Amino acid sequence: SGTLRIGASHFFTKYVLPGLLKDFKTLHPAIEYRVRTGWSKDVVQAVLQNDVHVGFIRGNYSWTGIRRLLFTEHMRIAHHKKFTLGQLSELPLIQYTNDPSNQALIDNWWAEHFSVPPQTGMVVDRVDSCLEMVKTGLGYGFLPSTILHGVTGLQTRKMRYRSGLLLERSTWMILKEETASLRLVREFVKRIERADFSDLHCP
């Protein structure tokens, strides 16, 4: 029993965390949860300041405590009709408010392939809003494979650097060494480490 305080990125809270908490609640029904959602950089600070026991972040942030890689997803270009890479600079881009570290990856990829900035046709606040706009044909978007899982009717292409490496984003679980000694936290961490995230991937 007790209260487990969790910090997680917006994306993780919406698409991954509910299933994990449901499974853990089944095993330990007396546990209560307090979930704090924010950008990954804010989650890191929340763990450092002991505002939360466990944090789930996206991107490679410096961390000296316990850190576990949960899964890695690749980024895709998604459009409602067929396209070539060279056409992107002439097509409207649907941008969304992104975590700074993840946006930097996209910006670096773009700079490798184009000498002009993208033509932004729309800016939305969330990645799922971007997906809906892409589905209606308002432009293309740079979307993580996780959110595209099960989505049909779109043309997608993996984002690769000129070296051939895929543009990927990793999701991590972080916590302090002293926090890991708490029984509630220890049991939760064990459950997360046994979780199967393979179904989050899109071919």
Short mmCIF file of N, CA, C and O in Angstrom, two decimals, residues 84-180:
data_model
loop_
_atom_site.label_atom_id
_atom_site.label_comp_id
_atom_site.label_asym_id
_atom_site.label_seq_id
_atom_site.Cartn_x
_atom_site.Cartn_y
_atom_site.Cartn_z
N THR A 84 8.12 12.17 -52.34
CA THR A 84 9.56 11.90 -52.36
C THR A 84 10.23 12.81 -51.34
O THR A 84 9.68 13.84 -50.95
N LEU A 85 11.41 12.42 -50.92
CA LEU A 85 12.13 13.21 -49.93
C LEU A 85 12.39 14.63 -50.45
O LEU A 85 12.26 15.62 -49.70
N GLY A 86 12.70 14.75 -51.72
CA GLY A 86 12.99 16.05 -52.29
C GLY A 86 11.82 17.00 -52.31
O GLY A 86 12.00 18.22 -52.39
N GLN A 87 10.60 16.48 -52.24
CA GLN A 87 9.40 17.32 -52.28
C GLN A 87 9.11 18.02 -50.95
O GLN A 87 8.31 18.96 -50.91
N LEU A 88 9.71 17.55 -49.87
CA LEU A 88 9.33 18.05 -48.55
C LEU A 88 9.51 19.56 -48.40
O LEU A 88 8.71 20.22 -47.74
N SER A 89 10.55 20.11 -48.99
CA SER A 89 10.80 21.54 -48.84
C SER A 89 9.73 22.40 -49.50
O SER A 89 9.63 23.59 -49.23
N GLU A 90 8.89 21.77 -50.36
CA GLU A 90 7.84 22.51 -51.06
C GLU A 90 6.45 22.20 -50.50
O GLU A 90 5.47 22.84 -50.88
N LEU A 91 6.37 21.24 -49.58
CA LEU A 91 5.08 20.84 -49.01
C LEU A 91 4.88 21.50 -47.64
O LEU A 91 5.85 21.81 -46.95
N PRO A 92 3.63 21.73 -47.24
CA PRO A 92 3.38 22.33 -45.92
C PRO A 92 3.65 21.35 -44.78
O PRO A 92 3.16 20.22 -44.79
N LEU A 93 4.44 21.80 -43.82
CA LEU A 93 4.77 20.99 -42.65
C LEU A 93 3.82 21.33 -41.50
O LEU A 93 3.56 22.51 -41.23
N ILE A 94 3.32 20.32 -40.84
CA ILE A 94 2.52 20.52 -39.64
C ILE A 94 3.44 20.28 -38.45
O ILE A 94 3.87 19.16 -38.20
N GLN A 95 3.75 21.34 -37.75
CA GLN A 95 4.64 21.25 -36.60
C GLN A 95 3.84 21.12 -35.32
O GLN A 95 2.69 21.53 -35.24
N TYR A 96 4.46 20.55 -34.30
CA TYR A 96 3.83 20.47 -32.98
C TYR A 96 4.86 20.82 -31.92
O TYR A 96 6.07 20.70 -32.13
N THR A 97 4.38 21.30 -30.80
CA THR A 97 5.26 21.65 -29.70
C THR A 97 5.96 20.39 -29.22
O THR A 97 5.31 19.43 -28.82
N ASN A 98 7.26 20.41 -29.25
CA ASN A 98 8.05 19.21 -29.02
C ASN A 98 9.03 19.43 -27.88
O ASN A 98 9.40 20.56 -27.56
N ASP A 99 9.45 18.34 -27.25
CA ASP A 99 10.51 18.43 -26.26
C ASP A 99 11.78 18.95 -26.95
O ASP A 99 12.10 18.52 -28.05
N PRO A 100 12.50 19.90 -26.33
CA PRO A 100 13.66 20.50 -26.99
C PRO A 100 14.68 19.50 -27.53
O PRO A 100 15.21 19.68 -28.63
N SER A 101 14.98 18.45 -26.77
CA SER A 101 15.98 17.49 -27.23
C SER A 101 15.50 16.73 -28.47
O SER A 101 16.29 16.44 -29.37
N ASN A 102 14.22 16.42 -28.52
CA ASN A 102 13.67 15.72 -29.68
C ASN A 102 13.57 16.64 -30.89
O ASN A 102 13.81 16.21 -32.03
N GLN A 103 13.21 17.89 -30.64
CA GLN A 103 13.14 18.84 -31.76
C GLN A 103 14.51 19.07 -32.36
O GLN A 103 14.65 19.24 -33.58
N ALA A 104 15.54 19.04 -31.53
CA ALA A 104 16.91 19.22 -32.03
C ALA A 104 17.29 18.10 -32.99
O ALA A 104 17.99 18.34 -33.99
N LEU A 105 16.84 16.87 -32.71
CA LEU A 105 17.12 15.76 -33.62
C LEU A 105 16.50 16.00 -34.99
O LEU A 105 17.13 15.76 -36.03
N ILE A 106 15.25 16.47 -34.99
CA ILE A 106 14.55 16.73 -36.24
C ILE A 106 15.23 17.88 -37.00
O ILE A 106 15.43 17.80 -38.22
N ASP A 107 15.60 18.94 -36.26
CA ASP A 107 16.26 20.08 -36.91
C ASP A 107 17.59 19.67 -37.53
O ASP A 107 17.93 20.12 -38.64
N ASN A 108 18.35 18.82 -36.84
CA ASN A 108 19.63 18.36 -37.39
C ASN A 108 19.42 17.52 -38.63
O ASN A 108 20.19 17.61 -39.60
N TRP A 109 18.40 16.67 -38.60
CA TRP A 109 18.09 15.84 -39.78
C TRP A 109 17.75 16.73 -40.97
O TRP A 109 18.23 16.50 -42.08
N TRP A 110 16.91 17.73 -40.73
CA TRP A 110 16.51 18.62 -41.82
C TRP A 110 17.73 19.34 -42.40
O TRP A 110 17.86 19.45 -43.63
N ALA A 111 18.59 19.84 -41.53
CA ALA A 111 19.76 20.59 -41.99
C ALA A 111 20.69 19.72 -42.84
O ALA A 111 21.39 20.24 -43.72
N GLU A 112 20.70 18.42 -42.58
CA GLU A 112 21.51 17.50 -43.38
C GLU A 112 20.98 17.35 -44.80
O GLU A 112 21.73 17.08 -45.73
N HIS A 113 19.65 17.49 -44.95
CA HIS A 113 19.02 17.18 -46.24
C HIS A 113 18.60 18.40 -47.05
O HIS A 113 18.43 18.30 -48.28
N PHE A 114 18.43 19.54 -46.40
CA PHE A 114 17.92 20.71 -47.11
C PHE A 114 18.70 21.97 -46.72
O PHE A 114 19.15 22.11 -45.59
N SER A 115 18.82 22.88 -47.68
CA SER A 115 19.51 24.15 -47.44
C SER A 115 18.53 25.28 -47.15
O SER A 115 18.95 26.41 -46.89
N VAL A 116 17.24 24.99 -47.21
CA VAL A 116 16.21 25.99 -46.91
C VAL A 116 15.36 25.48 -45.75
O VAL A 116 15.24 24.27 -45.54
N PRO A 117 14.74 26.36 -44.98
CA PRO A 117 13.89 25.91 -43.86
C PRO A 117 12.61 25.28 -44.38
O PRO A 117 12.18 25.55 -45.51
N PRO A 118 11.96 24.45 -43.59
CA PRO A 118 10.68 23.86 -44.01
C PRO A 118 9.60 24.92 -44.13
O PRO A 118 9.65 25.97 -43.47
N GLN A 119 8.61 24.65 -44.96
CA GLN A 119 7.49 25.56 -45.12
C GLN A 119 6.39 25.17 -44.13
O GLN A 119 5.58 24.28 -44.40
N THR A 120 6.39 25.82 -42.98
CA THR A 120 5.43 25.48 -41.94
C THR A 120 4.04 25.96 -42.34
O THR A 120 3.82 27.16 -42.54
N GLY A 121 3.12 25.02 -42.44
CA GLY A 121 1.75 25.37 -42.81
C GLY A 121 0.84 25.50 -41.61
O GLY A 121 -0.20 26.16 -41.67
N MET A 122 1.24 24.88 -40.49
CA MET A 122 0.41 24.90 -39.29
C MET A 122 1.25 24.50 -38.10
O MET A 122 2.18 23.70 -38.22
N VAL A 123 0.91 25.05 -36.92
CA VAL A 123 1.55 24.66 -35.67
C VAL A 123 0.47 24.25 -34.69
O VAL A 123 -0.49 25.00 -34.47
N VAL A 124 0.59 23.06 -34.11
CA VAL A 124 -0.37 22.56 -33.13
C VAL A 124 0.37 22.27 -31.83
O VAL A 124 1.59 22.25 -31.79
N ASP A 125 -0.39 22.02 -30.76
CA ASP A 125 0.24 21.89 -29.46
C ASP A 125 0.67 20.49 -29.10
O ASP A 125 1.51 20.31 -28.22
N ARG A 126 0.14 19.47 -29.76
CA ARG A 126 0.44 18.09 -29.37
C ARG A 126 0.69 17.23 -30.61
O ARG A 126 0.18 17.49 -31.70
N VAL A 127 1.44 16.14 -30.40
CA VAL A 127 1.78 15.25 -31.49
C VAL A 127 0.54 14.53 -32.04
O VAL A 127 0.43 14.30 -33.24
N ASP A 128 -0.43 14.19 -31.16
CA ASP A 128 -1.63 13.52 -31.66
C ASP A 128 -2.48 14.46 -32.50
O ASP A 128 -3.17 14.03 -33.44
N SER A 129 -2.44 15.77 -32.20
CA SER A 129 -3.14 16.75 -33.03
C SER A 129 -2.49 16.82 -34.41
O SER A 129 -3.17 16.94 -35.43
N CYS A 130 -1.16 16.74 -34.43
CA CYS A 130 -0.43 16.73 -35.70
C CYS A 130 -0.86 15.55 -36.55
O CYS A 130 -1.11 15.69 -37.75
N LEU A 131 -0.96 14.38 -35.92
CA LEU A 131 -1.38 13.19 -36.65
C LEU A 131 -2.75 13.38 -37.29
O LEU A 131 -2.95 13.03 -38.46
N GLU A 132 -3.69 13.94 -36.55
CA GLU A 132 -5.04 14.14 -37.09
C GLU A 132 -5.03 15.10 -38.27
O GLU A 132 -5.75 14.90 -39.25
N MET A 133 -4.20 16.15 -38.20
CA MET A 133 -4.12 17.09 -39.30
C MET A 133 -3.49 16.45 -40.53
O MET A 133 -3.91 16.70 -41.66
N VAL A 134 -2.50 15.59 -40.32
CA VAL A 134 -1.88 14.88 -41.43
C VAL A 134 -2.90 13.95 -42.09
O VAL A 134 -2.99 13.87 -43.32
N LYS A 135 -3.70 13.28 -41.28
CA LYS A 135 -4.70 12.34 -41.81
C LYS A 135 -5.75 13.04 -42.67
O LYS A 135 -6.30 12.44 -43.59
N THR A 136 -6.03 14.30 -42.36
CA THR A 136 -7.02 15.04 -43.15
C THR A 136 -6.42 15.68 -44.40
O THR A 136 -7.14 16.33 -45.17
N GLY A 137 -5.11 15.52 -44.60
CA GLY A 137 -4.48 16.01 -45.81
C GLY A 137 -4.01 17.44 -45.77
O GLY A 137 -3.81 18.07 -46.83
N LEU A 138 -3.81 18.00 -44.58
CA LEU A 138 -3.41 19.40 -44.46
C LEU A 138 -1.90 19.60 -44.56
O LEU A 138 -1.43 20.73 -44.59
N GLY A 139 -1.16 18.52 -44.61
CA GLY A 139 0.29 18.63 -44.71
C GLY A 139 0.96 17.35 -44.25
O GLY A 139 0.30 16.34 -44.02
N TYR A 140 2.28 17.40 -44.10
CA TYR A 140 3.01 16.23 -43.63
C TYR A 140 3.54 16.52 -42.22
O TYR A 140 3.57 17.66 -41.76
N GLY A 141 3.95 15.47 -41.52
CA GLY A 141 4.48 15.63 -40.18
C GLY A 141 5.60 14.67 -39.90
O GLY A 141 5.73 13.63 -40.56
N PHE A 142 6.43 15.01 -38.93
CA PHE A 142 7.49 14.13 -38.44
C PHE A 142 6.95 13.47 -37.17
O PHE A 142 6.84 14.12 -36.12
N LEU A 143 6.63 12.19 -37.26
CA LEU A 143 5.91 11.52 -36.18
C LEU A 143 6.65 10.28 -35.69
O LEU A 143 7.26 9.55 -36.48
N PRO A 144 6.59 10.02 -34.38
CA PRO A 144 7.23 8.81 -33.85
C PRO A 144 6.46 7.57 -34.25
O PRO A 144 5.24 7.59 -34.43
N SER A 145 7.17 6.46 -34.41
CA SER A 145 6.55 5.22 -34.87
C SER A 145 5.45 4.75 -33.92
O SER A 145 4.47 4.13 -34.34
N THR A 146 5.59 5.05 -32.63
CA THR A 146 4.61 4.60 -31.65
C THR A 146 3.22 5.13 -31.95
O THR A 146 2.23 4.40 -31.91
N ILE A 147 3.12 6.40 -32.29
CA ILE A 147 1.81 7.00 -32.53
C ILE A 147 1.21 6.53 -33.86
O ILE A 147 0.00 6.60 -34.06
N LEU A 148 2.05 6.02 -34.74
CA LEU A 148 1.57 5.53 -36.03
C LEU A 148 1.16 4.06 -35.98
O LEU A 148 0.65 3.53 -36.96
N HIS A 149 1.37 3.43 -34.83
CA HIS A 149 1.03 2.01 -34.70
C HIS A 149 -0.48 1.81 -34.92
O HIS A 149 -1.30 2.41 -34.24
N GLY A 150 -0.82 1.00 -35.91
CA GLY A 150 -2.22 0.71 -36.20
C GLY A 150 -2.91 1.72 -37.09
O GLY A 150 -4.08 1.52 -37.46
N VAL A 151 -2.23 2.80 -37.45
CA VAL A 151 -2.83 3.83 -38.31
C VAL A 151 -2.71 3.40 -39.77
O VAL A 151 -1.64 2.98 -40.23
N THR A 152 -3.79 3.48 -40.51
CA THR A 152 -3.78 3.10 -41.93
C THR A 152 -4.12 4.32 -42.79
O THR A 152 -4.64 5.31 -42.31
N GLY A 153 -3.83 4.21 -44.07
CA GLY A 153 -4.20 5.26 -45.01
C GLY A 153 -3.18 6.36 -45.18
O GLY A 153 -3.43 7.33 -45.90
N LEU A 154 -2.02 6.24 -44.53
CA LEU A 154 -0.97 7.25 -44.66
C LEU A 154 0.25 6.66 -45.36
O LEU A 154 0.53 5.46 -45.23
N GLN A 155 0.97 7.50 -46.06
CA GLN A 155 2.25 7.12 -46.63
C GLN A 155 3.34 7.56 -45.65
O GLN A 155 3.38 8.72 -45.25
N THR A 156 4.17 6.64 -45.24
CA THR A 156 5.21 6.98 -44.27
C THR A 156 6.59 6.54 -44.77
O THR A 156 6.71 5.62 -45.59
N ARG A 157 7.58 7.21 -44.25
CA ARG A 157 8.96 6.91 -44.63
C ARG A 157 9.85 7.14 -43.42
O ARG A 157 9.73 8.15 -42.73
N LYS A 158 10.73 6.18 -43.15
CA LYS A 158 11.65 6.32 -42.03
C LYS A 158 12.62 7.46 -42.27
O LYS A 158 13.08 7.67 -43.40
N MET A 159 12.92 8.20 -41.22
CA MET A 159 13.87 9.29 -41.31
C MET A 159 15.28 8.74 -41.07
O MET A 159 15.55 8.14 -40.03
N ARG A 160 16.15 8.96 -42.03
CA ARG A 160 17.53 8.50 -41.92
C ARG A 160 18.48 9.67 -42.13
O ARG A 160 18.23 10.55 -42.94
N TYR A 161 19.58 9.63 -41.39
CA TYR A 161 20.64 10.59 -41.65
C TYR A 161 21.38 10.16 -42.93
O TYR A 161 21.22 9.04 -43.42
N ARG A 162 22.19 11.04 -43.44
CA ARG A 162 22.93 10.72 -44.66
C ARG A 162 23.86 9.52 -44.45
O ARG A 162 24.21 8.82 -45.40
N SER A 163 24.25 9.28 -43.23
CA SER A 163 25.10 8.13 -42.92
C SER A 163 24.35 6.81 -43.03
O SER A 163 24.95 5.74 -43.03
N GLY A 164 23.02 6.89 -43.12
CA GLY A 164 22.20 5.69 -43.17
C GLY A 164 21.56 5.33 -41.83
O GLY A 164 20.67 4.48 -41.77
N LEU A 165 22.03 5.96 -40.76
CA LEU A 165 21.46 5.69 -39.45
C LEU A 165 20.05 6.26 -39.33
O LEU A 165 19.75 7.33 -39.84
N LEU A 166 19.19 5.52 -38.65
CA LEU A 166 17.83 5.97 -38.43
C LEU A 166 17.79 7.06 -37.37
O LEU A 166 18.59 7.07 -36.43
N LEU A 167 16.86 7.98 -37.52
CA LEU A 167 16.61 8.97 -36.49
C LEU A 167 15.72 8.29 -35.45
O LEU A 167 14.57 7.96 -35.73
N GLU A 168 16.26 8.06 -34.27
CA GLU A 168 15.55 7.32 -33.23
C GLU A 168 15.45 8.12 -31.95
O GLU A 168 16.29 8.99 -31.68
N ARG A 169 14.42 7.81 -31.17
CA ARG A 169 14.25 8.43 -29.86
C ARG A 169 14.08 7.32 -28.82
O ARG A 169 13.36 6.35 -29.04
N SER A 170 14.75 7.48 -27.71
CA SER A 170 14.71 6.47 -26.66
C SER A 170 13.87 6.95 -25.49
O SER A 170 13.86 8.14 -25.16
N THR A 171 13.18 6.02 -24.86
CA THR A 171 12.40 6.31 -23.66
C THR A 171 13.05 5.61 -22.48
O THR A 171 13.34 4.41 -22.54
N TRP A 172 13.27 6.36 -21.39
CA TRP A 172 13.99 5.86 -20.23
C TRP A 172 13.16 5.96 -18.96
O TRP A 172 12.31 6.84 -18.84
N MET A 173 13.43 5.08 -18.03
CA MET A 173 12.92 5.20 -16.67
C MET A 173 14.09 5.65 -15.80
O MET A 173 15.17 5.07 -15.86
N ILE A 174 13.87 6.70 -15.00
CA ILE A 174 14.93 7.19 -14.13
C ILE A 174 14.43 7.30 -12.69
O ILE A 174 13.25 7.54 -12.44
N LEU A 175 15.34 7.11 -11.75
CA LEU A 175 15.05 7.30 -10.34
C LEU A 175 16.36 7.42 -9.57
O LEU A 175 17.42 7.05 -10.07
N LYS A 176 16.27 7.92 -8.35
CA LYS A 176 17.45 8.04 -7.51
C LYS A 176 17.78 6.71 -6.84
O LYS A 176 16.89 5.89 -6.60
N GLU A 177 19.03 6.54 -6.51
CA GLU A 177 19.47 5.32 -5.82
C GLU A 177 18.74 5.14 -4.50
O GLU A 177 18.27 4.04 -4.17
N GLU A 178 18.60 6.22 -3.72
CA GLU A 178 17.95 6.12 -2.42
C GLU A 178 16.45 5.84 -2.54
O GLU A 178 15.86 5.19 -1.68
N THR A 179 15.84 6.31 -3.62
CA THR A 179 14.41 6.06 -3.83
C THR A 179 14.16 4.59 -4.15
O THR A 179 13.13 4.02 -3.79
N ALA A 180 15.11 3.96 -4.82
CA ALA A 180 14.95 2.56 -5.24
C ALA A 180 14.87 1.62 -4.05
O ALA A 180 14.41 0.48 -4.19
#
